Amino acid sequence: YMPTHRNEGKKQIPLDNLMDLNRLNKWCEETNSIFVIKKHFYHSKEKTLEKEYSSIIDVTNEKVDAQELLKYSKILITDYSSCYIDYLLLDRPI
């Protein structure tokens, strides 16, 4: 999941309001998947997850290149972030 920034980081992205994380985590466990969150660096100081999940990880503050994440992802979930243009080249679901 790679959302774009909102108002230069002044507007928080409440992930819990966008999706049912418990249900998503359960689905990920059942399908042997991992849901990776990489927010825009403007939002790096925000807390993304209120608790820990076995199959949902936030790598926003990790030294992980967004392009590498795209390379190894099987699907991209985003809004109007420009990363979708890069991901189009891989011909994978967006």
Short mmCIF file of C-alpha atoms in Angstrom, two decimals:
data_model
loop_
_atom_site.label_atom_id
_atom_site.label_comp_id
_atom_site.label_asym_id
_atom_site.label_seq_id
_atom_site.Cartn_x
_atom_site.Cartn_y
_atom_site.Cartn_z
CA TYR A 1 0.00 0.00 0.00
CA MET A 2 1.63 3.25 -1.17
CA PRO A 3 -0.53 6.32 -0.71
CA THR A 4 0.56 9.76 -1.79
CA HIS A 5 1.02 12.62 0.66
CA ARG A 6 -1.75 14.91 1.79
CA ASN A 7 -1.05 18.63 2.25
CA GLU A 8 2.72 18.22 2.72
CA GLY A 9 2.13 15.84 5.60
CA LYS A 10 -0.26 18.13 7.46
CA LYS A 11 -3.22 15.81 7.02
CA GLN A 12 -2.92 12.40 8.64
CA ILE A 13 -3.93 9.22 6.82
CA PRO A 14 -6.12 7.17 9.21
CA LEU A 15 -5.54 3.69 7.81
CA ASP A 16 -8.07 2.16 10.21
CA ASN A 17 -10.75 4.30 8.57
CA LEU A 18 -9.85 3.00 5.11
CA MET A 19 -9.88 -0.72 5.79
CA ASP A 20 -10.61 -3.38 8.37
CA LEU A 21 -7.07 -4.29 9.39
CA ASN A 22 -8.10 -7.32 11.47
CA ARG A 23 -9.93 -8.77 8.50
CA LEU A 24 -7.08 -7.90 6.15
CA ASN A 25 -4.56 -9.54 8.48
CA LYS A 26 -6.67 -12.70 8.67
CA TRP A 27 -6.94 -12.84 4.87
CA CYS A 28 -3.17 -12.37 4.56
CA GLU A 29 -2.58 -15.24 6.98
CA GLU A 30 -4.95 -17.49 5.04
CA THR A 31 -3.33 -16.69 1.70
CA ASN A 32 0.25 -16.64 2.98
CA SER A 33 0.56 -12.98 2.00
CA ILE A 34 2.12 -9.91 3.55
CA PHE A 35 0.54 -6.47 3.35
CA VAL A 36 3.31 -3.86 3.25
CA ILE A 37 2.67 -0.19 3.99
CA LYS A 38 5.05 2.44 2.63
CA LYS A 39 3.72 5.94 3.15
CA HIS A 40 5.13 9.12 1.65
CA PHE A 41 8.06 10.49 3.66
CA TYR A 42 5.95 13.53 4.64
CA HIS A 43 3.92 11.10 6.77
CA SER A 44 6.87 9.27 8.29
CA LYS A 45 6.28 10.65 11.79
CA GLU A 46 2.70 9.40 11.96
CA LYS A 47 1.82 6.18 13.68
CA THR A 48 0.22 3.93 11.09
CA LEU A 49 -0.77 0.87 13.08
CA GLU A 50 -2.35 0.99 16.52
CA LYS A 51 -1.25 -2.57 17.22
CA GLU A 52 0.99 -5.24 15.74
CA TYR A 53 -0.27 -7.65 13.12
CA SER A 54 1.29 -10.89 12.00
CA SER A 55 0.93 -10.14 8.28
CA ILE A 56 0.78 -6.34 8.05
CA ILE A 57 3.99 -4.36 8.29
CA ASP A 58 4.76 -0.68 7.99
CA VAL A 59 8.13 0.01 6.36
CA THR A 60 7.64 3.75 6.04
CA ASN A 61 10.53 4.54 8.38
CA GLU A 62 12.75 1.69 7.22
CA LYS A 63 15.57 2.18 4.74
CA VAL A 64 13.65 0.43 1.99
CA ASP A 65 13.64 1.81 -1.53
CA ALA A 66 10.10 2.22 -2.84
CA GLN A 67 11.23 1.00 -6.26
CA GLU A 68 12.49 -2.25 -4.72
CA LEU A 69 9.13 -2.75 -3.02
CA LEU A 70 7.38 -2.27 -6.33
CA LYS A 71 9.72 -4.72 -8.02
CA TYR A 72 8.87 -7.53 -5.59
CA SER A 73 5.17 -6.78 -5.05
CA LYS A 74 2.51 -8.85 -6.75
CA ILE A 75 -0.09 -6.09 -6.53
CA LEU A 76 -0.10 -2.36 -5.79
CA ILE A 77 -2.75 -0.57 -3.79
CA THR A 78 -2.49 3.18 -4.08
CA ASP A 79 -4.53 6.32 -4.64
CA TYR A 80 -3.26 8.95 -7.04
CA SER A 81 0.39 8.50 -6.10
CA SER A 82 2.75 8.63 -9.05
CA CYS A 83 4.22 5.25 -8.06
CA TYR A 84 1.44 3.63 -10.08
CA ILE A 85 3.09 4.89 -13.28
CA ASP A 86 6.29 3.03 -12.42
CA TYR A 87 4.28 -0.06 -11.51
CA LEU A 88 2.49 -0.04 -14.87
CA LEU A 89 5.74 -1.17 -16.49
CA LEU A 90 5.55 -4.44 -14.54
CA ASP A 91 2.14 -5.28 -16.02
CA ARG A 92 0.75 -6.35 -12.63
CA PRO A 93 -2.57 -5.55 -10.94
CA ILE A 94 -3.07 -2.05 -9.53
#
